[in-house]
Short mmCIF file of C-alpha atoms in Angstrom, two decimals:
data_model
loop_
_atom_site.label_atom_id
_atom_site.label_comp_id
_atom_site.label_asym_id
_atom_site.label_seq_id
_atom_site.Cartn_x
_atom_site.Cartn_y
_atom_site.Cartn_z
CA UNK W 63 106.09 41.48 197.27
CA UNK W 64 105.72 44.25 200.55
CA UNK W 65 102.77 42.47 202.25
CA UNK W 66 102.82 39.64 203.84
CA UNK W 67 100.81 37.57 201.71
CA UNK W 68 99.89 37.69 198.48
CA UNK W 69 96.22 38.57 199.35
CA UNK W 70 97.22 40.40 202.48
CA UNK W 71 98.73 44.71 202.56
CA UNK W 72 100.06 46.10 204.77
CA UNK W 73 96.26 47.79 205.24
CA UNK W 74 94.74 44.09 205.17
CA UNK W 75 97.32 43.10 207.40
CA UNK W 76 96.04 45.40 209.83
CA UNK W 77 92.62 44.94 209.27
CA UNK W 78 93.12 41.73 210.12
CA UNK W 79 94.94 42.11 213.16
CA UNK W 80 92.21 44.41 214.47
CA UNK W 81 89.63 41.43 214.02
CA UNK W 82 91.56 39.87 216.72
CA UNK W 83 92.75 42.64 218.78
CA UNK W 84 96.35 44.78 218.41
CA UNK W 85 98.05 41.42 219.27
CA UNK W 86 96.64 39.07 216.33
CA UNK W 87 97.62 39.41 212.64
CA UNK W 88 95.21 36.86 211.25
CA UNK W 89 91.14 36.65 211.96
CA UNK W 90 90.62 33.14 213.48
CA UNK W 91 89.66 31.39 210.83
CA UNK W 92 91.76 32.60 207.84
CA UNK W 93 90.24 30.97 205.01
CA UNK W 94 91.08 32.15 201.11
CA UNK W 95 87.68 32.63 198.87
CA UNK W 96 89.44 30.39 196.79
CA UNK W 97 88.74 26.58 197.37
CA UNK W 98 90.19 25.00 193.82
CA UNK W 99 93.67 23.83 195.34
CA UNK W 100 95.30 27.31 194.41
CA UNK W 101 98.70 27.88 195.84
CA UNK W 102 99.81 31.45 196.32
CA UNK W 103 102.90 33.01 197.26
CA UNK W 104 103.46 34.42 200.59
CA UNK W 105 105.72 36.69 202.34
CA UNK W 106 105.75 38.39 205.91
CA UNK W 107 106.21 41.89 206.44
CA UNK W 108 105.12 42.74 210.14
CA UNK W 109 104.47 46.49 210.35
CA UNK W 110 106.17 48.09 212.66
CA UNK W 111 103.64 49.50 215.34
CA UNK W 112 103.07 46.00 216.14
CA UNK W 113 106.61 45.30 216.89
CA UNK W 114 106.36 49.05 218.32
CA UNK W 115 102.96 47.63 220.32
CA UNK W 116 105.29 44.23 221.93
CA UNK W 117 108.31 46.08 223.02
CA UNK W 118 105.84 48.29 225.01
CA UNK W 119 104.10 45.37 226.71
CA UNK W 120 107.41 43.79 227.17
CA UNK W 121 108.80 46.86 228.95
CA UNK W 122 105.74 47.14 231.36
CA UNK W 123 105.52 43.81 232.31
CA UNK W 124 104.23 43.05 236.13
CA UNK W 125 106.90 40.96 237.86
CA UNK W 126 105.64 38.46 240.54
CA UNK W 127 108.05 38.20 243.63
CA UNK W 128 110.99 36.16 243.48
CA UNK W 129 110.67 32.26 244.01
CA UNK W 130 111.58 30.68 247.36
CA UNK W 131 114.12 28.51 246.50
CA UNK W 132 117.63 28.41 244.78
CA UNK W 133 116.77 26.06 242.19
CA UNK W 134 114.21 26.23 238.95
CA UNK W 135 112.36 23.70 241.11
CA UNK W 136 109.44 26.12 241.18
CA UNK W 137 109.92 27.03 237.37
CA UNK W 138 111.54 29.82 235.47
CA UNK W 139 113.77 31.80 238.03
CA UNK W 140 112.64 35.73 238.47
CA UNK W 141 116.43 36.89 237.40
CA UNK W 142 116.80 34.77 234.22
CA UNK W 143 113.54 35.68 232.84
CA UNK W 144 113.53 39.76 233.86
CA UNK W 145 117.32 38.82 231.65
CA UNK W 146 115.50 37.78 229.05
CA UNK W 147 112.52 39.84 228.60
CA UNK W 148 114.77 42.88 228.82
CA UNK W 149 116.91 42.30 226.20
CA UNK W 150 113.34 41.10 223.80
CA UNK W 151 112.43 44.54 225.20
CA UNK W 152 115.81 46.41 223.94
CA UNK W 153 117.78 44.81 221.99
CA UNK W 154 116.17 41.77 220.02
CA UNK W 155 115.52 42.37 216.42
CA UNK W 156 112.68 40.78 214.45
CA UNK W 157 113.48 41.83 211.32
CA UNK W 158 116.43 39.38 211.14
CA UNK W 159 113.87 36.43 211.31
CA UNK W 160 111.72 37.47 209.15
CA UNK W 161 114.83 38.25 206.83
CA UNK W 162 115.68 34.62 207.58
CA UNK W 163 112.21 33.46 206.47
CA UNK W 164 111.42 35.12 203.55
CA UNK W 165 114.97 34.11 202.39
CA UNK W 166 112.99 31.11 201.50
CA UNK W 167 110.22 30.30 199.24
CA UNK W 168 106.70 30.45 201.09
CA UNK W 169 103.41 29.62 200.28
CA UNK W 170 99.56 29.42 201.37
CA UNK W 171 97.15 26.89 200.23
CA UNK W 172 93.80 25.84 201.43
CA UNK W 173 93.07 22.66 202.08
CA UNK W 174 89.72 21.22 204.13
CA UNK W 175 88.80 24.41 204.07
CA UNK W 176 92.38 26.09 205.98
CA UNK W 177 94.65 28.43 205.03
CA UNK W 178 98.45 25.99 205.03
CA UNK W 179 101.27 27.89 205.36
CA UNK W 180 104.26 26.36 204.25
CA UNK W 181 108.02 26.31 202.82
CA UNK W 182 109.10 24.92 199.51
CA UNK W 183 112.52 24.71 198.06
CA UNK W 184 113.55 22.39 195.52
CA UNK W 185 116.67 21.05 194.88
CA UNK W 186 118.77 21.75 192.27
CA UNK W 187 120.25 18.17 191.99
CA UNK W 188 118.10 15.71 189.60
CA UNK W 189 115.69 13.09 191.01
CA UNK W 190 115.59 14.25 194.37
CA UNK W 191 113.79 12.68 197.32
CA UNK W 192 110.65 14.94 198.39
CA UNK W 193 109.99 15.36 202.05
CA UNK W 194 107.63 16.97 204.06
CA UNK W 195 108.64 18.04 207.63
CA UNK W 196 106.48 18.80 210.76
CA UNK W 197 107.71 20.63 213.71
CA UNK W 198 105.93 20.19 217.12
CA UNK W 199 105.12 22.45 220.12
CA UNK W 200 106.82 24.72 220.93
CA UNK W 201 108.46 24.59 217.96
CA UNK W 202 107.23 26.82 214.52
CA UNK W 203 108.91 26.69 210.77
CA UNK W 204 111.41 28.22 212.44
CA UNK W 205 113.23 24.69 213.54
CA UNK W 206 114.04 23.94 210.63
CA UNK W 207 115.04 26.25 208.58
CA UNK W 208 119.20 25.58 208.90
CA UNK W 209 118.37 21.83 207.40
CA UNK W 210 117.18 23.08 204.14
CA UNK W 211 120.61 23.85 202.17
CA UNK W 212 121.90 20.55 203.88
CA UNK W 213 119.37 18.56 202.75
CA UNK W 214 118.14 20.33 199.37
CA UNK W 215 122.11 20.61 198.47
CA UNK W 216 124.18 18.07 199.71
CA UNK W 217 127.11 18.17 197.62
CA UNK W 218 128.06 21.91 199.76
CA UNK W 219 127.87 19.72 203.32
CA UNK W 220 129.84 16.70 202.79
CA UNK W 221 126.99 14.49 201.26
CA UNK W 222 126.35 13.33 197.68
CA UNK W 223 124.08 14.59 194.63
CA UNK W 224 122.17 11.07 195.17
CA UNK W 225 121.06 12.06 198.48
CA UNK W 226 119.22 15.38 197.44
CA UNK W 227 115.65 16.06 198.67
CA UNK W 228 113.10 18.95 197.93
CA UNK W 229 112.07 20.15 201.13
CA UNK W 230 108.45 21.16 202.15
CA UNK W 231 108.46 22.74 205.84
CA UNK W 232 103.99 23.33 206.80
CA UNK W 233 103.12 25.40 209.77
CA UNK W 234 100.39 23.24 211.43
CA UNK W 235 97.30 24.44 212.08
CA UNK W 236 96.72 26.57 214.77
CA UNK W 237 100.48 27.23 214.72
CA UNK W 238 102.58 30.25 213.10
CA UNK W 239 101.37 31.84 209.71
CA UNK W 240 98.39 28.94 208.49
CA UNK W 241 94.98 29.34 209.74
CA UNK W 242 93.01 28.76 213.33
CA UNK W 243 90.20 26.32 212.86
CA UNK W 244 86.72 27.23 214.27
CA UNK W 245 85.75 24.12 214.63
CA UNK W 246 87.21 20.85 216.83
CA UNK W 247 88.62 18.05 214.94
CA UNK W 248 92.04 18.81 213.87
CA UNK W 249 94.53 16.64 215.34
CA UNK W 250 97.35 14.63 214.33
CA UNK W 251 95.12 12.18 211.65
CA UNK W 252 93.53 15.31 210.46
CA UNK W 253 96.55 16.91 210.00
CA UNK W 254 98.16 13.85 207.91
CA UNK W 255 95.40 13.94 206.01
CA UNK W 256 96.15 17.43 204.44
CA UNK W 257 99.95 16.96 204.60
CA UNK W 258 98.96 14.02 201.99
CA UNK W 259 97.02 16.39 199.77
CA UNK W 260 99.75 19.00 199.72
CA UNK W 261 102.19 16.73 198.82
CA UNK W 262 99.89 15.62 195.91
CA UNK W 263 98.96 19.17 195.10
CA UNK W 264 102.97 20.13 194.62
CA UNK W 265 102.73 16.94 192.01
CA UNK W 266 104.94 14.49 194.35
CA UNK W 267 104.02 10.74 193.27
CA UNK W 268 106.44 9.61 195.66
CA UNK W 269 107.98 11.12 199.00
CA UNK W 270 108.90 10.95 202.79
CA UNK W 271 107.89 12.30 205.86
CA UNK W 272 109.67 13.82 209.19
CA UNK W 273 108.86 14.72 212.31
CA UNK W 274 109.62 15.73 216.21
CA UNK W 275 107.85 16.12 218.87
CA UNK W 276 104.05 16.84 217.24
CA UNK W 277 105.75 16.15 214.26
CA UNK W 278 106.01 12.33 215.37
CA UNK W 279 102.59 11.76 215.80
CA UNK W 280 101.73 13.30 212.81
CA UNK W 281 104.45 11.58 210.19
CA UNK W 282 103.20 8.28 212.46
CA UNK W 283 99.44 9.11 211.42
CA UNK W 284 100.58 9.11 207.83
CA UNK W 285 102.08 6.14 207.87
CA UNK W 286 99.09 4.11 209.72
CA UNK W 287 97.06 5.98 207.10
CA UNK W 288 99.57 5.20 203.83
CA UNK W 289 98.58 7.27 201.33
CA UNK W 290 99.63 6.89 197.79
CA UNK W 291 103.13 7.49 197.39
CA UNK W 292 104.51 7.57 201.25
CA UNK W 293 107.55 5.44 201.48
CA UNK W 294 108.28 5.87 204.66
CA UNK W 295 108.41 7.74 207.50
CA UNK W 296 111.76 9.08 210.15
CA UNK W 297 110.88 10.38 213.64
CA UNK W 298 113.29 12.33 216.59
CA UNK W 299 110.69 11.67 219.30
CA UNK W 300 109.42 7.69 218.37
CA UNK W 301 106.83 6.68 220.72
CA UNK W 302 108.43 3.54 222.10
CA UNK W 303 107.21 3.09 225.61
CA UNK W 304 105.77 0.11 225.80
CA UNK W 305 102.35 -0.48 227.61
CA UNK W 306 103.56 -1.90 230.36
CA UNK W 307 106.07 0.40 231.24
CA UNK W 308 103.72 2.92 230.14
CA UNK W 309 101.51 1.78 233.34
CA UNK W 310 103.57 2.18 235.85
CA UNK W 311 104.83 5.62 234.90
CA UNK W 312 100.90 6.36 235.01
CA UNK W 313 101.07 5.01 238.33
CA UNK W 314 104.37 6.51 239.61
CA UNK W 315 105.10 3.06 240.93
CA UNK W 316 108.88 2.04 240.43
CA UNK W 317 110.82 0.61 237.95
CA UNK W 318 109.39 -2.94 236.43
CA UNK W 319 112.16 -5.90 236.91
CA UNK W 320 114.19 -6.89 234.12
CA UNK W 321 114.84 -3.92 232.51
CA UNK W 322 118.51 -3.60 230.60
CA UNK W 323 120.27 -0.77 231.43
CA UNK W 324 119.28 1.56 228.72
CA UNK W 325 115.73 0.75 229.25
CA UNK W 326 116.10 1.42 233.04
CA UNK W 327 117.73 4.68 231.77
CA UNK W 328 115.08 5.23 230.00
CA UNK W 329 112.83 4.77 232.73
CA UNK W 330 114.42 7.06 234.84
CA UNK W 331 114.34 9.89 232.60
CA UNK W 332 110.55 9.69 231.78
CA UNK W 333 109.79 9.32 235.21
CA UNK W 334 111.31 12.13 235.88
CA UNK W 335 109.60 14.04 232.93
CA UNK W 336 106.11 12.80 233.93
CA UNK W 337 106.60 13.52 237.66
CA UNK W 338 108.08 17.15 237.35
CA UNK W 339 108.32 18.90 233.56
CA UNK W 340 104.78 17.73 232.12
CA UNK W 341 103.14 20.66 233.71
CA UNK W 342 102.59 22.66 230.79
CA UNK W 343 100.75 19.81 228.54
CA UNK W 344 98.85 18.88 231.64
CA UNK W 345 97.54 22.28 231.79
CA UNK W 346 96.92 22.51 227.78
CA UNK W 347 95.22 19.42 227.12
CA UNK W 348 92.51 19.80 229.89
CA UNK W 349 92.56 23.75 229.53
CA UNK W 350 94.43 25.40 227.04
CA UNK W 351 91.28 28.10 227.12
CA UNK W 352 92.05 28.94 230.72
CA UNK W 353 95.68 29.17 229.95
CA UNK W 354 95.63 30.90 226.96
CA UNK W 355 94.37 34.03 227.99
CA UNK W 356 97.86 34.65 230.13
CA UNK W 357 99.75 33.73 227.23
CA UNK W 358 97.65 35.90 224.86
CA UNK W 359 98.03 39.05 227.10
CA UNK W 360 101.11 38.81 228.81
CA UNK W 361 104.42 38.79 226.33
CA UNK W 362 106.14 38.03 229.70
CA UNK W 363 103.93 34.90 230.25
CA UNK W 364 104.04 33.64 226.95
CA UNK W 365 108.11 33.57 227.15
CA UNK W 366 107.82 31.48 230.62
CA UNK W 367 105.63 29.56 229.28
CA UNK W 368 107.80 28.28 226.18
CA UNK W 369 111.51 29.09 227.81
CA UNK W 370 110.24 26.41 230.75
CA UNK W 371 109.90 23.58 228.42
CA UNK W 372 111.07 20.31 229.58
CA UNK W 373 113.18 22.67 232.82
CA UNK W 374 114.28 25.06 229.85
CA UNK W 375 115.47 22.50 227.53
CA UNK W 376 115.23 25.87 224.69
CA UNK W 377 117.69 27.72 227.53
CA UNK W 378 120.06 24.54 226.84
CA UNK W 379 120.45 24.31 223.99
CA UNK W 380 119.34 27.05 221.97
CA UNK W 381 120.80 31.06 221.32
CA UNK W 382 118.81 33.30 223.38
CA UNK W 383 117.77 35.11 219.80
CA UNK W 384 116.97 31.48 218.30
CA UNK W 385 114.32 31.41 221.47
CA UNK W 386 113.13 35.15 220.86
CA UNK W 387 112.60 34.77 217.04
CA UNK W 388 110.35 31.45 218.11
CA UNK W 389 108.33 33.37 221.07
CA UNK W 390 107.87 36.44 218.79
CA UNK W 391 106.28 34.26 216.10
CA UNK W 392 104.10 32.91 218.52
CA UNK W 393 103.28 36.49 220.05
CA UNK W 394 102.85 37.71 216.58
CA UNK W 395 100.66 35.29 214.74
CA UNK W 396 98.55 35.34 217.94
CA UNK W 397 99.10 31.21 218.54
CA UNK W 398 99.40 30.22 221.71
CA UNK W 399 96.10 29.25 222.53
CA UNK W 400 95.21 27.62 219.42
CA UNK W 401 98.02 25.88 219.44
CA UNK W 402 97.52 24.58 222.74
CA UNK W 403 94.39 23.19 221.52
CA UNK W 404 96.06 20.67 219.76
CA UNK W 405 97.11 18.74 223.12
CA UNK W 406 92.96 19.14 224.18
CA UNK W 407 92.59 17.68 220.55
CA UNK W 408 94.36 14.57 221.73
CA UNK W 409 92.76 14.19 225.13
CA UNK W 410 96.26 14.56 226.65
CA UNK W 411 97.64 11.67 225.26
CA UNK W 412 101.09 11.03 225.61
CA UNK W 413 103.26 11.51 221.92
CA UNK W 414 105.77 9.17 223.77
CA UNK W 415 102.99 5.88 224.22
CA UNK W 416 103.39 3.08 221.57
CA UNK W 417 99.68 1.81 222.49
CA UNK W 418 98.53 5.36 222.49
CA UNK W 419 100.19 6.36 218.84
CA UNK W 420 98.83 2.71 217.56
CA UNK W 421 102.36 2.22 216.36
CA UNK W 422 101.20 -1.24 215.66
CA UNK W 423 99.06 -0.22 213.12
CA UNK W 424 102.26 1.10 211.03
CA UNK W 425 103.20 -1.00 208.25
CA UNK W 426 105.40 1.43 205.77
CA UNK W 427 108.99 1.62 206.65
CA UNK W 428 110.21 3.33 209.94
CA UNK W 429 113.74 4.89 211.06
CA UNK W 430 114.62 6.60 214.11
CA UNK W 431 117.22 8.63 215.42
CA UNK W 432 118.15 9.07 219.13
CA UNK W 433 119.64 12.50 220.31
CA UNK W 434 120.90 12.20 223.74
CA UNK W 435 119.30 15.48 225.46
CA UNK W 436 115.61 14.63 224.17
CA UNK W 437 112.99 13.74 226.67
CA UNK W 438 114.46 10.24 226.79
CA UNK W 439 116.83 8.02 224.82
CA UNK W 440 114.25 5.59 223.25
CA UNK W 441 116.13 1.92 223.57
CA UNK W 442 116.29 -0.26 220.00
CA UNK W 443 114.47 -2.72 222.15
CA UNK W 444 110.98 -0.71 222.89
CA UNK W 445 111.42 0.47 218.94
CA UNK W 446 111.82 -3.07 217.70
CA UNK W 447 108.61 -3.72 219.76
CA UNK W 448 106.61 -0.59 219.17
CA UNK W 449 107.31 -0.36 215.13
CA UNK W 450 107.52 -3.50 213.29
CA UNK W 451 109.27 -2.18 209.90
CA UNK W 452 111.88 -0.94 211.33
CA UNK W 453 114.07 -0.06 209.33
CA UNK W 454 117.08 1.90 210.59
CA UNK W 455 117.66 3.02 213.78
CA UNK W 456 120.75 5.26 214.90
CA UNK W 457 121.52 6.71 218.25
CA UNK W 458 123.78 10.07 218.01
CA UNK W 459 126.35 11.53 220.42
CA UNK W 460 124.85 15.15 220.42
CA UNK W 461 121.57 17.09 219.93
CA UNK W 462 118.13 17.09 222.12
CA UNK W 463 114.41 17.69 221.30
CA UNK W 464 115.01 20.97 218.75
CA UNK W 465 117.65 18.64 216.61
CA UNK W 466 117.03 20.26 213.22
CA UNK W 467 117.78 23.39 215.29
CA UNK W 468 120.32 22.52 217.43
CA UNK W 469 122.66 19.97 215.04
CA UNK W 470 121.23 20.77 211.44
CA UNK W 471 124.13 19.43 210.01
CA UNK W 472 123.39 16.27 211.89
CA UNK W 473 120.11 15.93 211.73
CA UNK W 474 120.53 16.15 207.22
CA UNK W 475 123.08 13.59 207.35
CA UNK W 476 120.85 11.28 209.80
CA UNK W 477 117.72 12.18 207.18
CA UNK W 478 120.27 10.89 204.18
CA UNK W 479 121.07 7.33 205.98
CA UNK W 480 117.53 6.91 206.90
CA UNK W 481 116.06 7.14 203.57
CA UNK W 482 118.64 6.08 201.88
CA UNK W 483 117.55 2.77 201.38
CA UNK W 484 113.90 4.45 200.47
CA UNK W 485 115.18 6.01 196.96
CA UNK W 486 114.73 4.45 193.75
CA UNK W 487 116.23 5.23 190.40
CA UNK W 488 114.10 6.95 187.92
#
């Protein structure tokens, strides 16, 4: 297939793009004519006078002066990013992620009325586990695309037949390739909702769930909800802060007494989070209208906006193209502004909060895995408290808040322990 969708040319491609203006390819609420639970294939093709249309902005971008200090302290330095956008402007190459993507089975579906995108590969091995993944902000597809041959074939990375899963990867709404609601509503419990039906609709009886970052709240929100055939649930980003602690970070008051040493670590590091890197979901979940016309315009913007996350955690620990390929899907499917809705969606709520997740409320299996450069290290003690089936918990010596990204081979073997114990013979 050229176009990319099965229902979308090259001609409706651009049709659709002009709906939204040169830098949207989808109209805002994508919806098939089709409601009966069809699934069709789907494959991108950007043409290329819209890549032609990016480089231009990206090479006439308006610098602001340089900051005032030596540090990031003020945000993204002027030197790093002009670094950056330059080489997006020159040298980056889009084809090779889309290359990357459509090296994988995709797929739309609608579902409460939305166009899903998503990836589906099955294993070749017999009885394997399914499992849906969610990625989070400002994440896309594009996380985890290096766990799929780990996971869908272990045998080729050092794990066993036994341990096979088919792999189903959804854009969320709002985010990458599926569809841009018109209407409020779709948060995390929405979004569970229709991860539940598409698991049903691809005929799984029985299956697990993953997620980081949004993903979290989500795979949580299916397992408060447990819908037939959910056996559990694993999580990167576990909201384990406990109310109390949860307070006084609200507060900015200090530490609480009697804390052990990784929970005062723990502390620490989410203070510091709250006090100076939260900016950006501050700013999206009481305006992410406001905001979004910056990101929308400015190519430039948009890549501060994303390359800043948690003080340029994506700098870190990511390749500069790995952060390109993301920020050009978001330029491309025209997302960031719907997607900061989602944060709005929640009220701001923290992903991290135990009380605000209603973790207590989760009674299907949980396991968690710790990588040491994400937001904080969540201490077995607050997950003990905050999930009550735990059931494997694992902190790793490498890896931060893009794991599937960053450590794919570690992240698939983590996935295999954690659901080991979840399998059953057929």
């Amino acid at each position: 297939m050229s176009a990319i969708s099965s229902s979308l040319s090259r001609r409706g491609f651009l049709a659709s793009s002009a709906a939204v203006g040169a830098a949207g390819l989808f109209p805002a609420a994508a919806r098939a004519a089709s409601q009966d639970g069809a699934i069709r294939p789907f494959r991108i093709d950007v043409p290329e006078e819209v890549l032609v249309d990016l480089r231009r902005r990206v090479l006439a971008t308006r610098w602001p002066d340089r900051e005032t200090v030596g540090d990031r302290s003020q945000g993204v330095r002027l030197a790093k990013l002009q670094e950056l956008v330059r080489y997006w402007g020159t040298d980056y190459d889009w084809r090779k992620a889309e290359a990357k993507l459509n090296a994988y089975p995709q797929f739309m579906t609608t579902i409460d009325g939305l166009d899903i995108h998503f990836i589906h590969v099955r294993s070749r091995h017999p009885n394997a586990l399914p499992l849906i993944i969610t990625h989070g902000w400002p994440g896309s597809v594009l996380e985890q695309l290096k766990v799929i041959e780990p996971l869908t074939d272990p045998t080729a990375h050092g794990g066993r037949a036994d341990d096979a899963f088919d792999v189903v990867i959804p854009s969320m709404p709002c985010y990458g390739f599926s569809a841009r609601p018109t209407e409020t509503g779709w948060g995390p419990d929405r979004i569970a909702r229709a991860w539940a039906e598409l698991m049903k609709r691809l005929g799984y009886a029985r299956y697990v769930a993953q997620g980081g970052d949004w993903g979290a709240p989500v795979s949580s929100a299916m397992a408060r909800q447990a819908p037939a055939g959910l056996l559990g649930i694993h999580i990167n980003l576990p909201a384990a802060v406990p109310p109390d602690v949860a307070a006084v970070l609200a507060g900015g008051g200090p530490a609480p007494a009697g804390l052990s040493e990784k929970e005062r670590a723990a502390f620490d590091s989410l203070d510091t989070f709250y006090k100076k890197y939260r900016a950006y979901a501050a700013m999206m979940g009481t305006r992410p209208q406001t905001i979004g016309y910056a990101l929308t315009d400015s190519p430039a913007g948009l890549a501060a906006w994303m390359y800043d996350y948690n003080n340029g955690e994506p700098e870190r620990l990511l390749t500069r193209d790995e952060m390109l390929d993301d920020i050009t899907l978001y330029w491309l499917t025209n997302t960031a502004t719907s997607s900061a809705r989602l944060y709005w969606e929640t009220s701001g709520q923290s992903v991290l909060l135990a009380a605000a997740q209603k973790t207590a409320e989760i009674l299907l299996p949980v396991a968690i895995t710790v990588f040491p450069e994400e937001i904080y290290r969540a201490p077995e003690t607050w997950a003990r408290r905050a999930y009550r089936n735990l059931i494997y918990f694992h902190e790793v010596d490498k890896g931060g808040h893009f794991a599937a990204w960053e450590q794919p081979e570690l992240f698939s073997a983590e996935l295999r322990a954690a659901f080991r114990s979840l399998r059953q013979p057929i």
